[in-house]
Amino acid sequence: MLDSRFIAFEAVVREGSFEQAARSLSLTQSAVSQRIRQLESDLGQVLLMRTKPVRPTPAGRRLLPYLSQMRLLQTEADRALQSGGGSGAMRLSVGVNADSFATWFWPAVAPVVAQEGVVLDCVLDDQDHTHALLASGEVLGCVSTRREPMRGCVALRLGVMRYRCIGSEAFRRRHFPRGLSRSALGRAPAIVFGRHDDMHEAFLLHHFGLDKGQFPYHVVPSSEGFVAVASAGLGYGFIPELQVATQLADGGLIDLAPDKHEDVTLFWHHWEVQSPVMTKLCGAIVEGAGKVLPR
Amino acid sequence: MLDSRFIAFEAVVREGSFEQAARSLSLTQSAVSQRIRQLESDLGQVLLMRTKPVRPTPAGRRLLPYLSQMRLLQTEADRALQSGGGSGAMRLSVGVNADSFATWFWPAVAPVVAQEGVVLDCVLDDQDHTHALLASGEVLGCVSTRREPMRGCVALRLGVMRYRCIGSEAFRRRHFPRGLSRSALGRAPAIVFGRHDDMHEAFLLHHFGLDKGQFPYHVVPSSEGFVAVASAGLGYGFIPELQVATQLADGGLIDLAPDKHEDVTLFWHHWEVQSPVMTKLCGAIVEGAGKVLPR
């Protein structure tokens, strides 16, 4: 269904060279070059920078997401025509932040994944960066903190992820016997996700005037790792309420600052034009998030 | 303790430009340039490529790990002199594969982390790639599949991580009512960690002659996500026995191919010359892994 010139363009971007692209398409290199030149001439835009590796120009990059969309529609059409699957299961790529992935995401999508027999290609990234994955066409939809949809896209409000300052009771007794204070926080090991974890930094700076570099911290790039390190009494950190509801109820973990919390509003972004299956998946995501995240 | 010329070199590498380095050190740009030139002249090696951003040459890269080591010794010496902590907790950076991180790693290091008051800077990477983090000086030690130590380093055998082909009972009934077969495996959704998950691919190719592209798969870049997706009955995949011992015992998950498994031998690599605290951490890692991983 996809024009052979677009297929050649996609292959060059994927492979990073005309030579490799030709090999992957079982064409000669000159046939690939010719198709690209025709496409560029028809569109009146240069699509590729002839560098090593070959990269798309800004115009080429703008084209890529549409090609991903077309691929998906093509797969869906093929499936409808074949009427019955085979190993060519439909792949839907999604960008998700780690905390959503560790909590509500899979329960939300499970029914659609099971019923439709699709497979998911999940890319985990920071909730402030997932959006770039959508813009580049790497994913068809993403969980993001961004409110405004980009051109050609839709943004739906998922709800509020509430983060609380969590640690174990033993940790509190050892480090905060008289509650949170600037001096105690300057010595108690925090848990942060990456070297730039804005939430923890902002909390200590805003409420206690502690700058980065004035408190010790473990770097733990895993949502479940956060809970494990906090449960072991080795640190404290900001964890979604949702993720530790059980531990908060049974006292395995406690809220160290019950009068303070940090809220992050999440949105689901997807392309306006999308396939019927992707529409179902988006519906399930919005519905599933809505069940557990306060609006 | 560290020579000002080395401090200038480190700053340029970290910041990627002489200008930024000068700013971060509160020096003039010409002072930074002069120190680097002196250092290069004394060592008889060019250490930096004057590109944008500035990058270390191969010789510069070989120097970096030694500077990290010296930094660590300096912190430890400072601590010994101050005799009593403050917020300058010692940072130990380690490279760990996701499956170790999700299972034995934190229980193993917990006692040393608590007693010594150190904080860990964890970098999660593929067990075949963690080694590059050690070579670049980004981490002081790493879990790796590599057996041979690099020059200046030590490799200690941690034990064997055994992977089993795991799914839920409902998944088995739906997809493998008559056991694993080429045609059933060509339709059942697998779970792989990344687009290149060698273990699953090798298993299907070796035992069933199924090439990549001949089976559907979810991409789930999270160890805990694997267990969640398998438990929800949405896919099957290779999971460390250790990680699902409870679920295998209570029937929440089952071994789909009890007569087959994949073994991965893990090693702990660290620099030969290291600080006393790092020596304790290494001891705890080897001991902790030894308790749960068969030799």
GROMACS .gro file of C-alpha atoms in nm, chain A residues 4 29 32 39 44 62 71 74 90 111 116-117 133 139 147 149 184 199 217 240 250 253 256 273 281 289:
model
   26
    4SER     CA    1   0.784   0.239  -0.304
   29GLN     CA    2   2.179   0.132  -0.452
   32VAL     CA    3   1.711   0.351  -0.395
   39LEU     CA    4   1.024   1.179  -0.387
   44GLY     CA    5   0.982   1.998  -0.338
   62ARG     CA    6   0.816   1.581   0.989
   71ARG     CA    7   0.219   0.147   0.836
   74GLN     CA    8  -0.175  -0.094   0.648
   90MET     CA    9  -0.026  -0.568   1.521
  111PRO     CA   10  -0.838  -0.603   2.830
  116GLU     CA   11  -0.747  -0.751   2.008
  117GLY     CA   12  -0.438  -0.971   2.009
  133LEU     CA   13   0.898   1.017   2.107
  139VAL     CA   14   0.548   0.601   1.936
  147ARG     CA   15  -0.102   1.984   2.845
  149PRO     CA   16  -0.129   1.877   2.201
  184ALA     CA   17   1.830   1.625   5.954
  199MET     CA   18   1.069   1.682   4.250
  217TYR     CA   19   2.116   1.073   4.777
  240PRO     CA   20   0.328   0.772   4.399
  250ASP     CA   21   0.000  -0.201   5.684
  253LEU     CA   22   0.616   0.236   5.486
  256LEU     CA   23   0.710   1.133   5.645
  273VAL     CA   24  -0.592   1.021   1.267
  281LEU     CA   25  -0.634   0.128   2.327
  289ALA     CA   26  -0.618   0.586   3.451
   0.00000   0.00000   0.00000
